[in-house]
Amino acid sequence: MTPLPDTFDVLIVGAGPAGLSAAAELKSRGVASVHVVEREAEAGGIPRHCLHSPYGMREWGRVMFGPAYARRLLAEARAAGARIHTATTVTALLPGGGVELSTAEGLRRINARAVLLAMGARETPRAARLIGGTKPGGVMNTATLQEFAAFSHHRPFRRPVVLGSELVSFSALLTCRSLGVRPVAMIEPGARISARAPMAALPPILRVPLWRDTRLLAIHGQSQVESVTVETGGNTRRIACDGVIVTGGFRPENALLRAAGLAVDPGSLGPVIDQYGRLSDPAYFAAGNLLRGIETAGWCGREGRRVARAIAQALAGQLPDPALSRPLACETDAVAFALPQRLSPGGPAPAFDRLQLRLRRPYRGDIALNGARFHIASRPERRILRKLPDA
Amino acid sequence: MPPTYDIAVIGAGVIGCAIARRLTLDGARVIVLEKAPDILDGASKANSAILHTGFDAPEGSLEWRCVQEGYREYEAIRSQMNLPLDRCGALVLAWNEEQEARLPALIDQARANGVDDVAALSRAETLALEPNLAPSLRTAFRVPRESLIDPWSAPHAYLLQALLNGAELWRDCAVTGGAFDGQLWRLETARGVVGARYVINAAGLYGDRIDALLLGETAFSIRPRKGQFVVYDKAAARLARHILLPVPTDKTKGIVVCRTIWGNLLVGPTAEDQEDRSTADLDTPTLEMLKRKGAEILPALAGEEVTTIYAGLRPACEFKDYQIKAHEGRNMVTVGAIRSTGLSSSLGTAAHVARLVSGLGFAASPLSDPELPRMAMLAEAERRDWQCPGNGGMLCHCERVTLREAEAALTGPLAPNSFAGFKRRTRATMGRCQGFYCGQAVQDLLNRGTGA
């Protein structure tokens, strides 16, 4: 493998769908040196352990499973001439595009003219949800379960409870089936499932009871989960189980941004960007699920390619002065975030040509953004797209 | 004839570990009997990770003497064993008139306790030191030598030094009975009979039960006091430099806000009396209360991410002071009710216990050139393995635990017997993602390492 040079054009942090797609796009636009660093031992990101379809329909017109999709993205980035460096962890982002890295050989520092951050998102773990009880083994997020299914022969439990009803929660049910694990219940605090209504048909097919309006109060057990206490309709009851799959609640992996003092949107928990994907330090760009939790792999890949185009423009000196950017003003608290958060006037076509919104609570009504009015009728966790206001 | 030792220490919490080290260095053949699969599994697994000066201990108490002696010895030995110390100092904060009125007496008490570098601070001086404190603060005083330490690498170092110098550790080994024949104790354990000339009861939350089992009586009753904690992500550590203490009450030091040696910020503990000695349940309303309490002290904490939550039990009893007693004619020392300062006092308590054992007639020649363990440095501010060549790559990204550190932790006489024990030795999976990224890799590594 080509070693990582000390200085080069573009560093991409994270070899998931956004980072790999951006790498291929940058090379195809003639950027000379493009290096992708990935802290895991294998490139590909989350799809590597998503042993289910559908992936790749929009990209390549065929239905693929996650691992094959990840391999194809990697092959395309490599074929385009991007260099991929695995087992390489970015430990600090320095002003102006300096980056500190750790590998098995220790610490080093590199400088890139532009850095694309594509570190993705992760699920909210049990602790951050303040769920009570003890802390036995067998409590994990969906991704960890999927890694057991994809990379290990170890079955972490036999009859877990699944917490949550987002799209990923149903993916957890399928992963359980592939491991020969039968969940004893799927529980959702709300009156409706978070994913779109047709998904509610899946639990009965898999013979998993779906309990709506049910809160997980406590997890019990010493070394392994023995039961959980739930509250449903004003009554508490105990369910015997040997694991808890804590699903969804995706949040951007923003620790490096925060440590570097780069502006973070308290609503999305991702970086504050302008319509070119530029951060508060204009040497840095971001794309993919680092911007918000969560979108599909295909979405993140397209975002990666669009921001890659903006990076090529930045290297050619074609982007407007970031000092002139202004925040988008939104008047209601029902909007959790609107992405991009800032607009820089006077430049080429934006990388983000549509505004991405998420709601904090169910909302039906008009919303004003930079003077433009939109009608919105939607719920949290749902993707909302509107035309980008003029800069 | 059962295997026979000079000393049997019952309980491998921080106190038992420190006693095993002290007596081994003093020349004794020591065995440590621990009922759990791994050490530090009772009261010692959860605390606020502070090395106290004893400034607020009851004047003249045994606790105060042990804390002071323990603090001095920790300072003296920590560099040799690569144990961290963050001498950040503490601020005792008054938020109302009543608390403010109590500060002069607390300052006097600190000085009487030999902590003579305490200094009263005005509101402006306090806010200059800690600009993120809520503006409703009134006054404070500063205790410069209150410090942060690693609550697990320290006791691991103590016991490991004992083991490297000839001591033995039996885990999964509850003591179920015993008799003293005037010369020798015969202890019945889950792993057979053990002979010992002297027995040290360092059984923590079960201290009164072990006394009753071996002596037929107990002078105190353990009343477990639960403490719950909320730990914030490393980004929150910027909000406080000092350990932020409230004005204490009779029952508790109160809810502390402080950084940890690993670079997080914690809020806790609560003080909740309960009967159960084995289970420290977390509950959501209390955790939410801790978050509110933290944000009352540091308003910017409201926007910070929670990394983890935990709860522990302190072995409190009906008395305020430690219950340490040598039993003449029985060759036994009880080290009971080390209720909240055990981490700080452990080395001092061990020295005190060694003197009591001598008083009972034990004599040996101290080791002339004892082996010294060198612990993995996990403190955020120190040079870590991930910064060094040959580390094997990163296993846990959030806590930056390297494969070399993980493999080292899995070898040697104190290799872990449980996932929790591995986490305490390395911090793997204890960061903000709580195993989202590395949980499976860590489990597989442990399964290989332990042959499970």
PDB file of C-alpha atoms in Angstrom, chain B residues 203-336:
ATOM      1  CA  ALA B 203     -15.178  -8.231  52.890  1.00  0.00           C
ATOM      2  CA  GLY B 204     -16.678  -4.782  52.322  1.00  0.00           C
ATOM      3  CA  LEU B 205     -20.430  -5.064  51.895  1.00  0.00           C
ATOM      4  CA  TYR B 206     -20.285  -8.455  53.634  1.00  0.00           C
ATOM      5  CA  GLY B 207     -17.896  -7.420  56.439  1.00  0.00           C
ATOM      6  CA  ASP B 208     -20.423  -7.920  59.229  1.00  0.00           C
ATOM      7  CA  ARG B 209     -21.437 -11.309  57.836  1.00  0.00           C
ATOM      8  CA  ILE B 210     -17.823 -12.540  57.710  1.00  0.00           C
ATOM      9  CA  ASP B 211     -17.320 -11.391  61.317  1.00  0.00           C
ATOM     10  CA  ALA B 212     -20.456 -13.268  62.348  1.00  0.00           C
ATOM     11  CA  LEU B 213     -19.356 -16.329  60.388  1.00  0.00           C
ATOM     12  CA  LEU B 214     -15.832 -16.493  61.830  1.00  0.00           C
ATOM     13  CA  LEU B 215     -16.175 -14.829  65.250  1.00  0.00           C
ATOM     14  CA  GLY B 216     -19.778 -15.632  66.044  1.00  0.00           C
ATOM     15  CA  GLU B 217     -20.535 -11.959  66.525  1.00  0.00           C
ATOM     16  CA  THR B 218     -20.233  -8.596  64.842  1.00  0.00           C
ATOM     17  CA  ALA B 219     -19.819  -5.130  66.279  1.00  0.00           C
ATOM     18  CA  PHE B 220     -21.497  -3.358  63.368  1.00  0.00           C
ATOM     19  CA  SER B 221     -24.193  -3.897  60.729  1.00  0.00           C
ATOM     20  CA  ILE B 222     -23.595  -2.974  57.109  1.00  0.00           C
ATOM     21  CA  ARG B 223     -26.292  -0.738  55.683  1.00  0.00           C
ATOM     22  CA  PRO B 224     -25.563  -0.424  51.981  1.00  0.00           C
ATOM     23  CA  ARG B 225     -25.774   3.112  50.680  1.00  0.00           C
ATOM     24  CA  LYS B 226     -26.320   3.363  46.960  1.00  0.00           C
ATOM     25  CA  GLY B 227     -24.759   6.056  44.818  1.00  0.00           C
ATOM     26  CA  GLN B 228     -25.852   6.674  41.229  1.00  0.00           C
ATOM     27  CA  PHE B 229     -23.716   8.603  38.752  1.00  0.00           C
ATOM     28  CA  VAL B 230     -24.089  10.164  35.310  1.00  0.00           C
ATOM     29  CA  VAL B 231     -20.939  10.416  33.180  1.00  0.00           C
ATOM     30  CA  TYR B 232     -20.750  12.939  30.356  1.00  0.00           C
ATOM     31  CA  ASP B 233     -18.711  12.692  27.186  1.00  0.00           C
ATOM     32  CA  LYS B 234     -15.176  14.046  27.033  1.00  0.00           C
ATOM     33  CA  ALA B 235     -16.359  17.239  25.348  1.00  0.00           C
ATOM     34  CA  ALA B 236     -17.951  18.241  28.684  1.00  0.00           C
ATOM     35  CA  ALA B 237     -14.650  18.072  30.582  1.00  0.00           C
ATOM     36  CA  ARG B 238     -13.810  21.582  29.383  1.00  0.00           C
ATOM     37  CA  LEU B 239     -16.561  22.914  31.657  1.00  0.00           C
ATOM     38  CA  ALA B 240     -14.752  22.328  34.952  1.00  0.00           C
ATOM     39  CA  ARG B 241     -11.130  22.256  36.024  1.00  0.00           C
ATOM     40  CA  HIS B 242     -11.665  21.650  39.759  1.00  0.00           C
ATOM     41  CA  ILE B 243     -13.593  18.995  41.645  1.00  0.00           C
ATOM     42  CA  LEU B 244     -16.789  20.885  42.502  1.00  0.00           C
ATOM     43  CA  LEU B 245     -18.062  19.896  45.929  1.00  0.00           C
ATOM     44  CA  PRO B 246     -21.166  21.011  47.796  1.00  0.00           C
ATOM     45  CA  VAL B 247     -21.161  21.853  51.484  1.00  0.00           C
ATOM     46  CA  PRO B 248     -21.363  18.357  53.014  1.00  0.00           C
ATOM     47  CA  THR B 249     -24.099  17.068  55.295  1.00  0.00           C
ATOM     48  CA  ASP B 250     -23.801  14.567  58.130  1.00  0.00           C
ATOM     49  CA  LYS B 251     -24.787  11.723  55.850  1.00  0.00           C
ATOM     50  CA  THR B 252     -22.918  12.419  52.654  1.00  0.00           C
ATOM     51  CA  LYS B 253     -20.335  14.519  50.943  1.00  0.00           C
ATOM     52  CA  GLY B 254     -23.149  15.346  48.546  1.00  0.00           C
ATOM     53  CA  ILE B 255     -23.315  15.445  44.790  1.00  0.00           C
ATOM     54  CA  VAL B 256     -19.968  16.165  43.193  1.00  0.00           C
ATOM     55  CA  VAL B 257     -19.275  17.441  39.699  1.00  0.00           C
ATOM     56  CA  CYS B 258     -15.796  16.625  38.496  1.00  0.00           C
ATOM     57  CA  ARG B 259     -13.727  15.439  35.610  1.00  0.00           C
ATOM     58  CA  THR B 260     -12.429  11.891  35.581  1.00  0.00           C
ATOM     59  CA  ILE B 261      -8.830  10.912  34.979  1.00  0.00           C
ATOM     60  CA  TRP B 262     -10.036   9.528  31.610  1.00  0.00           C
ATOM     61  CA  GLY B 263     -11.243  12.960  30.520  1.00  0.00           C
ATOM     62  CA  ASN B 264     -14.998  12.675  31.107  1.00  0.00           C
ATOM     63  CA  LEU B 265     -17.132  14.676  33.496  1.00  0.00           C
ATOM     64  CA  LEU B 266     -19.204  12.958  36.164  1.00  0.00           C
ATOM     65  CA  VAL B 267     -22.103  14.025  38.360  1.00  0.00           C
ATOM     66  CA  GLY B 268     -22.938  12.002  41.484  1.00  0.00           C
ATOM     67  CA  PRO B 269     -23.303  10.179  43.760  1.00  0.00           C
ATOM     68  CA  THR B 270     -26.701   9.986  45.347  1.00  0.00           C
ATOM     69  CA  ALA B 271     -26.924   8.539  48.877  1.00  0.00           C
ATOM     70  CA  GLU B 272     -29.773   6.032  49.027  1.00  0.00           C
ATOM     71  CA  ASP B 273     -29.979   3.514  51.871  1.00  0.00           C
ATOM     72  CA  GLN B 274     -31.066   0.013  50.915  1.00  0.00           C
ATOM     73  CA  GLU B 275     -31.050  -3.563  52.226  1.00  0.00           C
ATOM     74  CA  ASP B 276     -29.774  -5.349  49.111  1.00  0.00           C
ATOM     75  CA  ARG B 277     -25.998  -5.859  49.214  1.00  0.00           C
ATOM     76  CA  SER B 278     -25.494  -7.178  45.723  1.00  0.00           C
ATOM     77  CA  THR B 279     -27.546  -5.076  43.316  1.00  0.00           C
ATOM     78  CA  ALA B 280     -27.232  -1.349  42.726  1.00  0.00           C
ATOM     79  CA  ASP B 281     -30.160  -0.492  40.494  1.00  0.00           C
ATOM     80  CA  LEU B 282     -30.161   2.636  38.380  1.00  0.00           C
ATOM     81  CA  ASP B 283     -33.445   4.466  37.987  1.00  0.00           C
ATOM     82  CA  THR B 284     -34.405   6.990  35.361  1.00  0.00           C
ATOM     83  CA  PRO B 285     -35.969   9.699  37.597  1.00  0.00           C
ATOM     84  CA  THR B 286     -32.847   9.808  39.783  1.00  0.00           C
ATOM     85  CA  LEU B 287     -30.558   9.965  36.747  1.00  0.00           C
ATOM     86  CA  GLU B 288     -32.656  12.822  35.386  1.00  0.00           C
ATOM     87  CA  MET B 289     -32.379  14.537  38.770  1.00  0.00           C
ATOM     88  CA  LEU B 290     -28.570  14.190  38.597  1.00  0.00           C
ATOM     89  CA  LYS B 291     -28.594  15.764  35.134  1.00  0.00           C
ATOM     90  CA  ARG B 292     -30.676  18.675  36.433  1.00  0.00           C
ATOM     91  CA  LYS B 293     -28.397  19.019  39.457  1.00  0.00           C
ATOM     92  CA  GLY B 294     -25.333  19.048  37.203  1.00  0.00           C
ATOM     93  CA  ALA B 295     -26.875  21.715  34.999  1.00  0.00           C
ATOM     94  CA  GLU B 296     -27.745  23.845  38.046  1.00  0.00           C
ATOM     95  CA  ILE B 297     -24.034  23.915  38.908  1.00  0.00           C
ATOM     96  CA  LEU B 298     -22.708  24.112  35.326  1.00  0.00           C
ATOM     97  CA  PRO B 299     -25.519  25.432  33.095  1.00  0.00           C
ATOM     98  CA  ALA B 300     -23.626  24.506  29.896  1.00  0.00           C
ATOM     99  CA  LEU B 301     -23.841  20.854  30.917  1.00  0.00           C
ATOM    100  CA  ALA B 302     -27.474  20.847  29.765  1.00  0.00           C
ATOM    101  CA  GLY B 303     -26.403  20.467  26.140  1.00  0.00           C
ATOM    102  CA  GLU B 304     -23.809  17.744  26.703  1.00  0.00           C
ATOM    103  CA  GLU B 305     -24.060  14.090  25.761  1.00  0.00           C
ATOM    104  CA  VAL B 306     -24.232  11.357  28.411  1.00  0.00           C
ATOM    105  CA  THR B 307     -21.626   8.636  27.890  1.00  0.00           C
ATOM    106  CA  THR B 308     -22.575   6.275  30.657  1.00  0.00           C
ATOM    107  CA  ILE B 309     -24.472   5.766  33.885  1.00  0.00           C
ATOM    108  CA  TYR B 310     -23.490   3.644  36.860  1.00  0.00           C
ATOM    109  CA  ALA B 311     -24.364   2.881  40.432  1.00  0.00           C
ATOM    110  CA  GLY B 312     -22.384   1.534  43.350  1.00  0.00           C
ATOM    111  CA  LEU B 313     -22.917   0.534  46.953  1.00  0.00           C
ATOM    112  CA  ARG B 314     -20.879   1.900  49.830  1.00  0.00           C
ATOM    113  CA  PRO B 315     -20.541  -0.292  52.916  1.00  0.00           C
ATOM    114  CA  ALA B 316     -21.886   2.193  55.440  1.00  0.00           C
ATOM    115  CA  CYS B 317     -22.980   1.125  58.921  1.00  0.00           C
ATOM    116  CA  GLU B 318     -24.570   2.616  62.034  1.00  0.00           C
ATOM    117  CA  PHE B 319     -21.289   4.344  62.961  1.00  0.00           C
ATOM    118  CA  LYS B 320     -19.638   7.251  61.174  1.00  0.00           C
ATOM    119  CA  ASP B 321     -16.043   6.065  61.445  1.00  0.00           C
ATOM    120  CA  TYR B 322     -14.259   3.043  59.983  1.00  0.00           C
ATOM    121  CA  GLN B 323     -14.710  -0.131  62.052  1.00  0.00           C
ATOM    122  CA  ILE B 324     -11.183  -1.551  62.185  1.00  0.00           C
ATOM    123  CA  LYS B 325     -10.419  -3.907  65.048  1.00  0.00           C
ATOM    124  CA  ALA B 326      -7.795  -6.493  65.977  1.00  0.00           C
ATOM    125  CA  HIS B 327      -9.326  -9.506  67.728  1.00  0.00           C
ATOM    126  CA  GLU B 328      -6.878 -10.597  70.465  1.00  0.00           C
ATOM    127  CA  GLY B 329      -6.669 -14.337  70.871  1.00  0.00           C
ATOM    128  CA  ARG B 330      -8.357 -14.913  67.520  1.00  0.00           C
ATOM    129  CA  ASN B 331      -5.554 -13.756  65.193  1.00  0.00           C
ATOM    130  CA  MET B 332      -8.004 -11.773  63.117  1.00  0.00           C
ATOM    131  CA  VAL B 333      -8.413  -8.146  62.049  1.00  0.00           C
ATOM    132  CA  THR B 334     -11.742  -6.758  60.871  1.00  0.00           C
ATOM    133  CA  VAL B 335     -11.559  -3.897  58.404  1.00  0.00           C
ATOM    134  CA  GLY B 336     -15.194  -2.849  58.198  1.00  0.00           C
TER     135      GLY B 336
END
